[in-house]
PDB file of C-alpha atoms in Angstrom:
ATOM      1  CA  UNK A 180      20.754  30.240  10.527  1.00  0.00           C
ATOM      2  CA  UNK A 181      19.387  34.142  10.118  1.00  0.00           C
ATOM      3  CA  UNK A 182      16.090  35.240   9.709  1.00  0.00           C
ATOM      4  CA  UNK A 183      17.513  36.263   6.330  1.00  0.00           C
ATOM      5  CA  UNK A 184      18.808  31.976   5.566  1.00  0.00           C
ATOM      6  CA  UNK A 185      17.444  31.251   1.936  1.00  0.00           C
ATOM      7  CA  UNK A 186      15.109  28.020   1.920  1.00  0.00           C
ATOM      8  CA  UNK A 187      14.222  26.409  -0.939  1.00  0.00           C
ATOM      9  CA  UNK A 188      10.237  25.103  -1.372  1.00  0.00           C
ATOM     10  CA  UNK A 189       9.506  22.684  -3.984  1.00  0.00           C
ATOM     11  CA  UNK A 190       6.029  21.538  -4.507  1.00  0.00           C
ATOM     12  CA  UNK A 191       3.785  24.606  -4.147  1.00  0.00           C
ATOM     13  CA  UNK A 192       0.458  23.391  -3.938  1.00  0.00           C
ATOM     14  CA  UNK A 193      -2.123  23.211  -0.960  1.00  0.00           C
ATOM     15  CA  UNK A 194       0.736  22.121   1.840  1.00  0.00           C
ATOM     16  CA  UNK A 195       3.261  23.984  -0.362  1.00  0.00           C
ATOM     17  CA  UNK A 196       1.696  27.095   0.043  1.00  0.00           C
ATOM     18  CA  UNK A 197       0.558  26.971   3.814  1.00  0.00           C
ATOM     19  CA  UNK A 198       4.607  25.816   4.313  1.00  0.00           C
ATOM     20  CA  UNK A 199       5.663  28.789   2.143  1.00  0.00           C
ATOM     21  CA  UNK A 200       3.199  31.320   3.427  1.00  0.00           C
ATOM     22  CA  UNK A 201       4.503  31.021   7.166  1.00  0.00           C
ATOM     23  CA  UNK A 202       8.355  31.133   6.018  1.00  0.00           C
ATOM     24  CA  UNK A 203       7.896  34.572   4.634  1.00  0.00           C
ATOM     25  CA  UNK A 204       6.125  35.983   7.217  1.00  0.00           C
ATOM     26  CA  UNK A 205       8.336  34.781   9.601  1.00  0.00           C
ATOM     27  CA  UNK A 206      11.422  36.922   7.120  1.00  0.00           C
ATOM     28  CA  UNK A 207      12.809  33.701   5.122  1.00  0.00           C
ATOM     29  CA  UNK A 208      13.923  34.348   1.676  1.00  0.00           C
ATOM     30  CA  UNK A 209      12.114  31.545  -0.461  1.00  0.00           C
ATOM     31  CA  UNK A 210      12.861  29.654  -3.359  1.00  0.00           C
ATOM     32  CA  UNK A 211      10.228  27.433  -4.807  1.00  0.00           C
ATOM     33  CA  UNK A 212       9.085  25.312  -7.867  1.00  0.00           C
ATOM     34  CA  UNK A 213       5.957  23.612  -8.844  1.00  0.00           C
ATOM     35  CA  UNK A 214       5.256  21.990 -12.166  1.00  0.00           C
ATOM     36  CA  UNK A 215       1.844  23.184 -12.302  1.00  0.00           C
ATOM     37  CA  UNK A 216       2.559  27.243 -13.239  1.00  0.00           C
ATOM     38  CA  UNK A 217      -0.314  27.980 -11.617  1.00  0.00           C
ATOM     39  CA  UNK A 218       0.623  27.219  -8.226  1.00  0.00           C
ATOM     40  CA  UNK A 219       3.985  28.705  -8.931  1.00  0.00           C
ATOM     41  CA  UNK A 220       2.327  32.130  -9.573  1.00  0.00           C
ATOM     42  CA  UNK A 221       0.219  32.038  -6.264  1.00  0.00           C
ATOM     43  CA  UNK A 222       3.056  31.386  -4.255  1.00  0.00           C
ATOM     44  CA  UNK A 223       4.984  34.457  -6.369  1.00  0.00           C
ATOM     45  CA  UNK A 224       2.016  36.611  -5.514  1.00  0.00           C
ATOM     46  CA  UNK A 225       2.699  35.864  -1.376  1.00  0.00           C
ATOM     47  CA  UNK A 226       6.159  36.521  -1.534  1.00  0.00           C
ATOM     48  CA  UNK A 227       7.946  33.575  -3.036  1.00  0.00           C
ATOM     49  CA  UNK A 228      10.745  34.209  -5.991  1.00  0.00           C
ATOM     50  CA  UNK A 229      10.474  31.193  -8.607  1.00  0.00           C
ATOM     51  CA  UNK A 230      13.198  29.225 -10.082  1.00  0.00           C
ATOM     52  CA  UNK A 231      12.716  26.692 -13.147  1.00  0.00           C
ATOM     53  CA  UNK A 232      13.954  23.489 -11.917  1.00  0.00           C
ATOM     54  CA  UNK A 233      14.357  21.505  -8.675  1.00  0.00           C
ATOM     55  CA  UNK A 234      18.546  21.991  -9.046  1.00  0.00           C
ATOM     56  CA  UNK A 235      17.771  25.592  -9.362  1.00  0.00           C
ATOM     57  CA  UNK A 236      16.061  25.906  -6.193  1.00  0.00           C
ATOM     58  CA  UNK A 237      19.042  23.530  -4.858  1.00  0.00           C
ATOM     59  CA  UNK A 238      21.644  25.865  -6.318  1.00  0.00           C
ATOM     60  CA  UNK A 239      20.793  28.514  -4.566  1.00  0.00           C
ATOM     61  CA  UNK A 240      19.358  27.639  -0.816  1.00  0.00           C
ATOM     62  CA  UNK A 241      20.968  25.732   1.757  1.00  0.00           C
ATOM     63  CA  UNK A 242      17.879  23.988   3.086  1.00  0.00           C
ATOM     64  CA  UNK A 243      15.877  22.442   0.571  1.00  0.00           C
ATOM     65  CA  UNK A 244      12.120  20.957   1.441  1.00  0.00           C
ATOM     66  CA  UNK A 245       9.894  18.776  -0.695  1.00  0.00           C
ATOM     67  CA  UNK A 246       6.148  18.482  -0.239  1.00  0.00           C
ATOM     68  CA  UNK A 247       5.028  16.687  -3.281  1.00  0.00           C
ATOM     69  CA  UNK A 248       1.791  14.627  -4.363  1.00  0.00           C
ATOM     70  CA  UNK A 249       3.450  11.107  -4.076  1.00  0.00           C
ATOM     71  CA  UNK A 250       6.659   8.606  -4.092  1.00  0.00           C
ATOM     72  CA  UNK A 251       7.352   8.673  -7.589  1.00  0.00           C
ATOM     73  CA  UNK A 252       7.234  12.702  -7.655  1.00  0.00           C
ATOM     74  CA  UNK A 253       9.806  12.742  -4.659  1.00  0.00           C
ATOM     75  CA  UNK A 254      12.128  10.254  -6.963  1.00  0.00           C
ATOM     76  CA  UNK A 255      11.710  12.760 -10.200  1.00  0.00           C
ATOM     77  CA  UNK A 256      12.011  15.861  -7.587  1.00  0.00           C
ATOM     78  CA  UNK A 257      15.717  14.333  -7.021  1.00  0.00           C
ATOM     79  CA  UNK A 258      16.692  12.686  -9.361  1.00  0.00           C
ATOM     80  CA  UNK A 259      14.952  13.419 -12.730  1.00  0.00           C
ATOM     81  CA  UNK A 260      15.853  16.123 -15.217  1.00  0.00           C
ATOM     82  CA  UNK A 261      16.960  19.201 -13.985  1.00  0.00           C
ATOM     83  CA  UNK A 262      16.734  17.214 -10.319  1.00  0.00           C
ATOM     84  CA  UNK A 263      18.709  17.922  -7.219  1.00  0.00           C
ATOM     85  CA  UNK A 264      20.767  15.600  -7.690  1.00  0.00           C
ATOM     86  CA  UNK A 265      22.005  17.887 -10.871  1.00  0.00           C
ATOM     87  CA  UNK A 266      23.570  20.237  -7.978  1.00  0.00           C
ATOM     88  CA  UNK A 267      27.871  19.736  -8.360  1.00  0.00           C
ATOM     89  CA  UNK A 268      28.217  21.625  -5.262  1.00  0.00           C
ATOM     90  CA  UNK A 269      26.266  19.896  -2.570  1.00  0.00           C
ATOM     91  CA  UNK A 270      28.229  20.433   0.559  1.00  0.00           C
ATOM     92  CA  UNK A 271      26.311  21.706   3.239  1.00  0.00           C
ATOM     93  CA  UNK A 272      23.206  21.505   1.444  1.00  0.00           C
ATOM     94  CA  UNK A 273      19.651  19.283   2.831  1.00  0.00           C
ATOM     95  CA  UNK A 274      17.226  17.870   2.070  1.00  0.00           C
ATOM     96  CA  UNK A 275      14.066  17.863   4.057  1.00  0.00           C
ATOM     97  CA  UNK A 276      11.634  16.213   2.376  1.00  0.00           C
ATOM     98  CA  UNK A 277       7.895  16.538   3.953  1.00  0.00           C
ATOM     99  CA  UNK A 278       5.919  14.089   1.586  1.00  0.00           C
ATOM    100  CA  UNK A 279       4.478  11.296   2.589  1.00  0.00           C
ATOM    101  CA  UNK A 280       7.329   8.876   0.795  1.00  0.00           C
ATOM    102  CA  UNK A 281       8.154   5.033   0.352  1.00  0.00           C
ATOM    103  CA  UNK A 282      10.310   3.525   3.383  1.00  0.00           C
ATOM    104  CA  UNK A 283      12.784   2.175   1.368  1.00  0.00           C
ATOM    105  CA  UNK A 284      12.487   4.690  -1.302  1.00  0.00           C
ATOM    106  CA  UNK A 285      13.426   7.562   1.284  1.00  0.00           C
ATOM    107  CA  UNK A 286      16.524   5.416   2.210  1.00  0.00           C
ATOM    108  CA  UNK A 287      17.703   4.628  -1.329  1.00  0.00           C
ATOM    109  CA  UNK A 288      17.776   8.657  -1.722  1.00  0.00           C
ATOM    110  CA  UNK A 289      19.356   9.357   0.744  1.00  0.00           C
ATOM    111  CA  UNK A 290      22.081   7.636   0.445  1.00  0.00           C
ATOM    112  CA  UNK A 291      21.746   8.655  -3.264  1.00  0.00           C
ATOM    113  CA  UNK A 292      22.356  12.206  -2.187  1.00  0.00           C
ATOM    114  CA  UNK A 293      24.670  11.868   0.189  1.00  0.00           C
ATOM    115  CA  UNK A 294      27.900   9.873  -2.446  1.00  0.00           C
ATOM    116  CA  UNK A 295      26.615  11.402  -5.594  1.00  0.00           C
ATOM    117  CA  UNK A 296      26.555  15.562  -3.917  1.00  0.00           C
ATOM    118  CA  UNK A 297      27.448  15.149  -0.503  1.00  0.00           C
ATOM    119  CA  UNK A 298      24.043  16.445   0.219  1.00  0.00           C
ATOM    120  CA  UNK A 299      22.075  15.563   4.127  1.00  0.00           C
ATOM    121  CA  UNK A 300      18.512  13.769   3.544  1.00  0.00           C
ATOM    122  CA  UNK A 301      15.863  14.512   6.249  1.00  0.00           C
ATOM    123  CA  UNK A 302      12.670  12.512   6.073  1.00  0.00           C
ATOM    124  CA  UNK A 303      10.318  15.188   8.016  1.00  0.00           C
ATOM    125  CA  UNK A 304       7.000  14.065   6.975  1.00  0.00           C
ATOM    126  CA  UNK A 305       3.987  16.329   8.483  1.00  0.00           C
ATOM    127  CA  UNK A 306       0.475  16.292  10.031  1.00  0.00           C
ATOM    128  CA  UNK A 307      -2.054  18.681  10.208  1.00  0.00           C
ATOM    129  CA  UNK A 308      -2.842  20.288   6.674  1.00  0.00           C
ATOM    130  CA  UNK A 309      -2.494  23.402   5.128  1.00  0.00           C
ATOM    131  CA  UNK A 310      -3.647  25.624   7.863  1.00  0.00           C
ATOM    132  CA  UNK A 311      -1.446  24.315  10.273  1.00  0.00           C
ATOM    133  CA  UNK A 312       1.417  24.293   8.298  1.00  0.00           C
ATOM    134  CA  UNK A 313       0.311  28.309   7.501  1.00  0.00           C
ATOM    135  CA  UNK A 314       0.134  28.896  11.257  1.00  0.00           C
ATOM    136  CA  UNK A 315       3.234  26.832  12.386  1.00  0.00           C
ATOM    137  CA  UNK A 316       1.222  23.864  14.159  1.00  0.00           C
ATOM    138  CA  UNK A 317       2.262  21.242  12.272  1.00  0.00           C
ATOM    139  CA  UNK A 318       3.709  18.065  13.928  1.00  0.00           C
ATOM    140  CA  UNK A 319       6.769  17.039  12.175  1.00  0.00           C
ATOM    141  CA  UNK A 320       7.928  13.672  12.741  1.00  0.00           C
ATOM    142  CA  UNK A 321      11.935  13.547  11.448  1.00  0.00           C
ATOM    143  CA  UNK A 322      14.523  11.012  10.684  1.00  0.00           C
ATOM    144  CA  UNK A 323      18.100  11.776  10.105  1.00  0.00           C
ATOM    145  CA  UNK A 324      21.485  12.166  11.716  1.00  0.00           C
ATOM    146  CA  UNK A 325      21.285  14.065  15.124  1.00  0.00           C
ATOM    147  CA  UNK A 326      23.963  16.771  13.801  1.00  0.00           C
ATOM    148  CA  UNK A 327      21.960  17.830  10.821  1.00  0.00           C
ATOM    149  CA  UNK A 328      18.285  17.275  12.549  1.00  0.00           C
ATOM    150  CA  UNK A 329      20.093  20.048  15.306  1.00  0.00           C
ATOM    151  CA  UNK A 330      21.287  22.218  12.191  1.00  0.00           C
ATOM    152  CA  UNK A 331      17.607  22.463  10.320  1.00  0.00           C
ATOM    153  CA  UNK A 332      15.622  22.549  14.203  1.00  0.00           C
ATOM    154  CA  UNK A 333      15.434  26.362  14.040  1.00  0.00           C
ATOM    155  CA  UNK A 334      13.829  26.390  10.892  1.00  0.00           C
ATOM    156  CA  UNK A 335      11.278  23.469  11.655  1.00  0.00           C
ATOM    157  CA  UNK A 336      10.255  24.998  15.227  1.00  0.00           C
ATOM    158  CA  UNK A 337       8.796  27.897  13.135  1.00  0.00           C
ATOM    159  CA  UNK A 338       6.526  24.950  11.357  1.00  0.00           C
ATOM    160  CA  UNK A 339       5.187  23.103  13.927  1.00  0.00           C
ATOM    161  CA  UNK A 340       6.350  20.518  16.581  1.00  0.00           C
ATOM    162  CA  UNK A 341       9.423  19.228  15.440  1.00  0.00           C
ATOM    163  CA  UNK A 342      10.619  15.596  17.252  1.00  0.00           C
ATOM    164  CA  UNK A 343      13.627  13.196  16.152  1.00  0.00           C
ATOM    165  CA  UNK A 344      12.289   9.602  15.600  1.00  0.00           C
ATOM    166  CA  UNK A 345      15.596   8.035  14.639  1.00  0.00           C
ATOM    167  CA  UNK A 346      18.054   7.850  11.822  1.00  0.00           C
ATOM    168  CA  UNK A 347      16.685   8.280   7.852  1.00  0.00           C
ATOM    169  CA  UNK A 348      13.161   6.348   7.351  1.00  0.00           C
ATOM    170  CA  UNK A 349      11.985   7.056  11.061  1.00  0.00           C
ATOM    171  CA  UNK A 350       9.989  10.156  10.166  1.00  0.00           C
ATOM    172  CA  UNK A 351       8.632   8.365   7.467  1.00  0.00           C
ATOM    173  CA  UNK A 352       7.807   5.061   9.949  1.00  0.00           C
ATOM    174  CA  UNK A 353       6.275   7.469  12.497  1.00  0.00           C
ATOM    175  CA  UNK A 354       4.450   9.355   9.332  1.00  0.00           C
ATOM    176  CA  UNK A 355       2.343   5.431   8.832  1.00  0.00           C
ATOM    177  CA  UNK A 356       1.844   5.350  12.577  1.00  0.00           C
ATOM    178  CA  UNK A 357       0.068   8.821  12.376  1.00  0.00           C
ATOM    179  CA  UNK A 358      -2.041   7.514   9.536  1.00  0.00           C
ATOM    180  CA  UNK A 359      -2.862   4.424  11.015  1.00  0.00           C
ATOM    181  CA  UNK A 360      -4.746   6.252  14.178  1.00  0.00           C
ATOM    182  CA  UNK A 361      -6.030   9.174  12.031  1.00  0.00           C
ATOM    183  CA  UNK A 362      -7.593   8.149   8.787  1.00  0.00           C
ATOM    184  CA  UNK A 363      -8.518   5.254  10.910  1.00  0.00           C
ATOM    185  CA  UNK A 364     -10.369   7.477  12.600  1.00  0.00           C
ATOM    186  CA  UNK A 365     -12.171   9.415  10.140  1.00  0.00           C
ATOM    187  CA  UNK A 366     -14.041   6.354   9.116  1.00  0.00           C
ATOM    188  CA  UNK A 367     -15.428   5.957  12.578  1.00  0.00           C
ATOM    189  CA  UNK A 368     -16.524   9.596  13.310  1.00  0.00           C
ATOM    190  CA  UNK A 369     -18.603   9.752   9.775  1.00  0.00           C
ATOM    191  CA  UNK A 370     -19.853   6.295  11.428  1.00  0.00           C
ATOM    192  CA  UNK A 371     -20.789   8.457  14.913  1.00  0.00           C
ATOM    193  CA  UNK A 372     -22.005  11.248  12.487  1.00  0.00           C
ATOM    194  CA  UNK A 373     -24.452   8.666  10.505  1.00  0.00           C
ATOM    195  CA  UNK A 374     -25.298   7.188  14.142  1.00  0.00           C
ATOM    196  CA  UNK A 375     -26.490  10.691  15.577  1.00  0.00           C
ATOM    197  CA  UNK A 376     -28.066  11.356  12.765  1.00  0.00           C
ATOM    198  CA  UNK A 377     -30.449   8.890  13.085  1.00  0.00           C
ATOM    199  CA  UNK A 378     -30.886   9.288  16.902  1.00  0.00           C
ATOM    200  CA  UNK A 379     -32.257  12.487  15.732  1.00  0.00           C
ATOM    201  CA  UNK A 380     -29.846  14.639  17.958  1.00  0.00           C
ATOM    202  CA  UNK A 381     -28.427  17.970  17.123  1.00  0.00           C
ATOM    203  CA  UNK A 382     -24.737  16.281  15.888  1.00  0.00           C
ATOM    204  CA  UNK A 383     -23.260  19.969  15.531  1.00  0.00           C
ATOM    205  CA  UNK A 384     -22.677  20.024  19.354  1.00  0.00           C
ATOM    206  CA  UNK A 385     -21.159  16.903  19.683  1.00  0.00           C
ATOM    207  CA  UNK A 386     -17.292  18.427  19.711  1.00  0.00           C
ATOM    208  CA  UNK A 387     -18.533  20.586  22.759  1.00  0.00           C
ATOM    209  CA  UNK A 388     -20.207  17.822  24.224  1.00  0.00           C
ATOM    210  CA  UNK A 389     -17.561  15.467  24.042  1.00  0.00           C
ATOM    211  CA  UNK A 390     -13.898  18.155  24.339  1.00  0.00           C
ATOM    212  CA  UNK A 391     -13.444  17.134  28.339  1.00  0.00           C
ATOM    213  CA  UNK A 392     -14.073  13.088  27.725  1.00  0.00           C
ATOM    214  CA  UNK A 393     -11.957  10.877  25.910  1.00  0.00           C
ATOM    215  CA  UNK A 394     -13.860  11.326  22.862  1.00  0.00           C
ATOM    216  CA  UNK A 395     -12.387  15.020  22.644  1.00  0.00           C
ATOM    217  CA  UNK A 396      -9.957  15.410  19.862  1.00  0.00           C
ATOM    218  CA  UNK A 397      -8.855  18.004  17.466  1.00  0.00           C
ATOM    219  CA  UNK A 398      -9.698  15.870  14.405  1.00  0.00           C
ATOM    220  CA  UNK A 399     -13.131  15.594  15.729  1.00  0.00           C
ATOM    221  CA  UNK A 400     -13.246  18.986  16.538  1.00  0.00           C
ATOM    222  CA  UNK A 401     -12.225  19.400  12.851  1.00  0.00           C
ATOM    223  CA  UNK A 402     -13.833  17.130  10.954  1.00  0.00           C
ATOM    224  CA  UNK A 403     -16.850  16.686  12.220  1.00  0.00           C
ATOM    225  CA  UNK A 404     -18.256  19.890  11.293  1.00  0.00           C
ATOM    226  CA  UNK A 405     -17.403  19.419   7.986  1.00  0.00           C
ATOM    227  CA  UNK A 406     -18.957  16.004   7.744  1.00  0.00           C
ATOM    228  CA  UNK A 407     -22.419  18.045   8.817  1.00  0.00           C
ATOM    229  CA  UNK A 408     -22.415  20.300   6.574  1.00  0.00           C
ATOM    230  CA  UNK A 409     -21.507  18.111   3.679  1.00  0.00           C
ATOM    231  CA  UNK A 410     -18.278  20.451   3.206  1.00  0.00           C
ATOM    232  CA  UNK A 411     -16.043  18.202   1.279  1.00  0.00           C
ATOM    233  CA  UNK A 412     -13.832  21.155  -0.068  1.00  0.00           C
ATOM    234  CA  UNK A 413     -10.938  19.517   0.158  1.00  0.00           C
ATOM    235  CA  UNK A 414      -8.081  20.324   2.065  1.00  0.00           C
ATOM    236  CA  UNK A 415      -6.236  17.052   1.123  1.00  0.00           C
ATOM    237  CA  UNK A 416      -7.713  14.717  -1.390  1.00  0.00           C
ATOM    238  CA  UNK A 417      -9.514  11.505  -0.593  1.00  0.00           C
ATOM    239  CA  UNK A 418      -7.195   9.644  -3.536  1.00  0.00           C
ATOM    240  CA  UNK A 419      -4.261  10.889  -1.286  1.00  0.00           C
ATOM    241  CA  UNK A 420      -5.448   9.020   1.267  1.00  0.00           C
ATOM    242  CA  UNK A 421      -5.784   6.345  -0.360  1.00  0.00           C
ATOM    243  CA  UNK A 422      -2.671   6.452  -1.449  1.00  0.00           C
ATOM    244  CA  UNK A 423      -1.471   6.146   2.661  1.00  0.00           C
ATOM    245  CA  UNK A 424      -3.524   3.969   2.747  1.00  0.00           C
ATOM    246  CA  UNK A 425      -1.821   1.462   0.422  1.00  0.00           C
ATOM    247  CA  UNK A 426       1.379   2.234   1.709  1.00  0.00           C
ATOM    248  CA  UNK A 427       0.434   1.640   5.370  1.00  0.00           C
ATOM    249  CA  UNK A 428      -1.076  -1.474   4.174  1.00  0.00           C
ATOM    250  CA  UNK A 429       2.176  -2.625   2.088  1.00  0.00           C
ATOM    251  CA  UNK A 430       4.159  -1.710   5.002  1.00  0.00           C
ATOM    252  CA  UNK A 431       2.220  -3.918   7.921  1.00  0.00           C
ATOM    253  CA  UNK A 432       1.841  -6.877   5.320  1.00  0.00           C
ATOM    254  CA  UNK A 433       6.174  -6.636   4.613  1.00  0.00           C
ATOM    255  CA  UNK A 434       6.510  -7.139   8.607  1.00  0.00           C
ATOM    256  CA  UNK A 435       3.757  -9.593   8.788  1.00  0.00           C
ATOM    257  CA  UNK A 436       1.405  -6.836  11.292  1.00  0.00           C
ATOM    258  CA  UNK A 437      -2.278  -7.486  11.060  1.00  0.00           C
ATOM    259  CA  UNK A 438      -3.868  -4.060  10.761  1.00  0.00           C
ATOM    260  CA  UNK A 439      -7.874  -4.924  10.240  1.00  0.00           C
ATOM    261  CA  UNK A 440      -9.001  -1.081  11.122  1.00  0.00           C
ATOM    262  CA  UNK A 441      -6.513   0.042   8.537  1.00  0.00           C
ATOM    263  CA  UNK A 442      -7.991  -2.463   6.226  1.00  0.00           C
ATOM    264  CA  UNK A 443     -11.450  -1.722   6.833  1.00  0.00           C
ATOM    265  CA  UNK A 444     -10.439   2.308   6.236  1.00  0.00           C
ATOM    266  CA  UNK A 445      -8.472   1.571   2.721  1.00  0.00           C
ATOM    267  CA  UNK A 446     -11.501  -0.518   1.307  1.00  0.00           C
ATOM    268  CA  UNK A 447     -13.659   1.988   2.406  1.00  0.00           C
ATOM    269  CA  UNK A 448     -11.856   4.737   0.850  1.00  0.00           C
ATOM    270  CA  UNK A 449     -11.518   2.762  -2.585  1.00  0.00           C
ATOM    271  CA  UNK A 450     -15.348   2.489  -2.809  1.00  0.00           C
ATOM    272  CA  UNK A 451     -15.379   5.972  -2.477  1.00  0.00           C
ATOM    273  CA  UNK A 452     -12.336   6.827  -4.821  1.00  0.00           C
ATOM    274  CA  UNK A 453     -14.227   4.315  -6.846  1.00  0.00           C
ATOM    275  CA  UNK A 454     -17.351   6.350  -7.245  1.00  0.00           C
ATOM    276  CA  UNK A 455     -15.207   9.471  -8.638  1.00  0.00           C
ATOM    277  CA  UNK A 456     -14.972  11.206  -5.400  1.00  0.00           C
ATOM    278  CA  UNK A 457     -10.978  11.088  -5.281  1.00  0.00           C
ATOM    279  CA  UNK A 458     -10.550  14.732  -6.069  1.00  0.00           C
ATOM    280  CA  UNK A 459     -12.617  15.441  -2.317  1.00  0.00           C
ATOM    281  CA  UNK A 460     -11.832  16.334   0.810  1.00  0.00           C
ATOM    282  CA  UNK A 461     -11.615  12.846   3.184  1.00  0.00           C
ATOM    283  CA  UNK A 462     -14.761  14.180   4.843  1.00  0.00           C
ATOM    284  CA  UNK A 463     -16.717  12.577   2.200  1.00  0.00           C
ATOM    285  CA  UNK A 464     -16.070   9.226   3.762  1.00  0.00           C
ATOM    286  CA  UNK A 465     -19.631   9.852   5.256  1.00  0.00           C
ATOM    287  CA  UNK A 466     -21.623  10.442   2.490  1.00  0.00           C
ATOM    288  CA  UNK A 467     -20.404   6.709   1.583  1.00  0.00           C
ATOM    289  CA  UNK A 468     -21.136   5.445   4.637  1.00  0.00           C
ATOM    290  CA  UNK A 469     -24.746   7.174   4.443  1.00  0.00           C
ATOM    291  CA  UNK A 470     -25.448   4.804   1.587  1.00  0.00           C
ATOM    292  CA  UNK A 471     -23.946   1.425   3.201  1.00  0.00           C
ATOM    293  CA  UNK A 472     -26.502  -1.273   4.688  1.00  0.00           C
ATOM    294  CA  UNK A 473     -25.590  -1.970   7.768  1.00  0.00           C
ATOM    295  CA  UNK A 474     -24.867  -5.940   8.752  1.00  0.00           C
ATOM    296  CA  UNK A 475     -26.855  -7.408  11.682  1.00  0.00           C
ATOM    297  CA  UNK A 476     -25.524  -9.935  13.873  1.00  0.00           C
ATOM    298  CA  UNK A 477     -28.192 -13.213  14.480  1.00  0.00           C
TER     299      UNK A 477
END
């Protein structure tokens, strides 16, 4: 692959356009498509020529990645009207698709892909938001045949960290792993940020504090801040995670895993998607917790 290798980008939102943003600078020619025109004419402003359907994008690029909003936007990406499955000539064509996607729904398209167009199917889902993927530190967690995981590596090194879990669904496994520890984990630092709070103590320093302990952690380092400042801008939704949520949930009950920190993070995060706040940043999880009585042992 040349600096010059076409890649088509479908889903052009917040990820789509931190994803998009760091292929052009670094001299890919993208393709992309959103449904939302908006977001289709940012990303033509930075650089990025627009096509009118998913199989247009697929037409023309031999890697094709997907960052959309959920599962059933991955299955319309594909194989709804004017979807890549459309695409006659499929041969040497991928997919990489970046979303955060159903286990079984990510191995039902591939193999979808694969006898209907002949097309590979990466499942490359990422961590570490729209800056990251805009600066190339995103960690990419991949599933897929070794061959065509070796064939799209060039490409995915200029994203982030890019690491082979396994064949198709690994990434995806991995993906609920990664969501387990972190949105796990944003529940109990807006629980330290309530706690220091109170104590009275400036909580602004605690990332300092903390960075050479165990405590030290890049989402703390990140998130924290926010959660000070009341900064709930988002930079993914709270309804998205949610929506993990769920799916991590489904997935541990399926393989009868008892997950009670996941639990206590998805009810936590439907009282707040409850109270309208879905269309925030995640960070609001403390001005929910702000309100909650706390239970005292006898």
């Amino acid at each position: 692959m040349t600096s010059k290798s076409i890649i088509g980008f479908i889903g052009l939102g917040k990820m789509g356009a931190g994803f998009t943003a760091r292929l052009v600078e670094s001299g890919y020619t993208v393709i992309g498509y959103d449904i939302d025109d908006a977001c289709c004419q940012a990303a033509k402003a930075k650089g990025v020529e627009i096509a009118e359907s998913p199989a247009k994008v697929a037409e023309r690029a031999e890697i094709i990645q997907v960052c959309v909003i959920s599962t059933t936007a991955v299955e319309a990406v594909i194989l709804g009207e004017g979807g890549i499955v459309e695409v006659t000539q499929g041969q040497g064509k991928t997919v990489v698709d970046h979303s955060t996607t159903e286990l079984e729904t990510t191995k039902r398209l591939a193999k979808t892909l694969l006898e209907r167009n002949g097309m590979q199917f990466v499942d490359a889902p990422v961590s570490g938001g729209p800056g990251a993927a805009a600066e190339g530190r995103l960690a990419i967690m991949a599933g897929g045949e070794q061959a065509t995981i070796d064939a799209i590596e060039p490409l995915m090194s200029t994203l982030g960290k890019f690491t082979r879990m396994g064949e198709v669904g690994a990434g995806q496994a991995t993906k609920l792993i990664n969501q387990a520890l972190v949105l796990s984990n944003y529940c109990v630092i807006a629980e330290a940020c309530n706690l220091g709070n109170r104590f009275g103590i400036d909580v602004s320093k605690i990332p300092d504090a903390l960075s050479s302990g165990y405590a030290g952690s890049n989402l703390l380092n990140d998130l924290l801040p926010r959660m000070v400042e009341n900064d709930f801008e988002p930079r993914g939704y709270a309804r998205q995670i949610l929506k993990d949520l769920h799916m991590l949930q489904d997935a541990a009950n399926a393989l009868n895993v008892s997950m009670p920190m996941a639990g206590t993070a998805n009810s936590l995060y439907s009282m707040l998607v409850s109270q309208g706040k879905g269309e925030l940043d995640g960070a609001a999880i403390v001005s929910l917790l702000e309100g909650v009585t706390p239970e005292r042992s006898s």
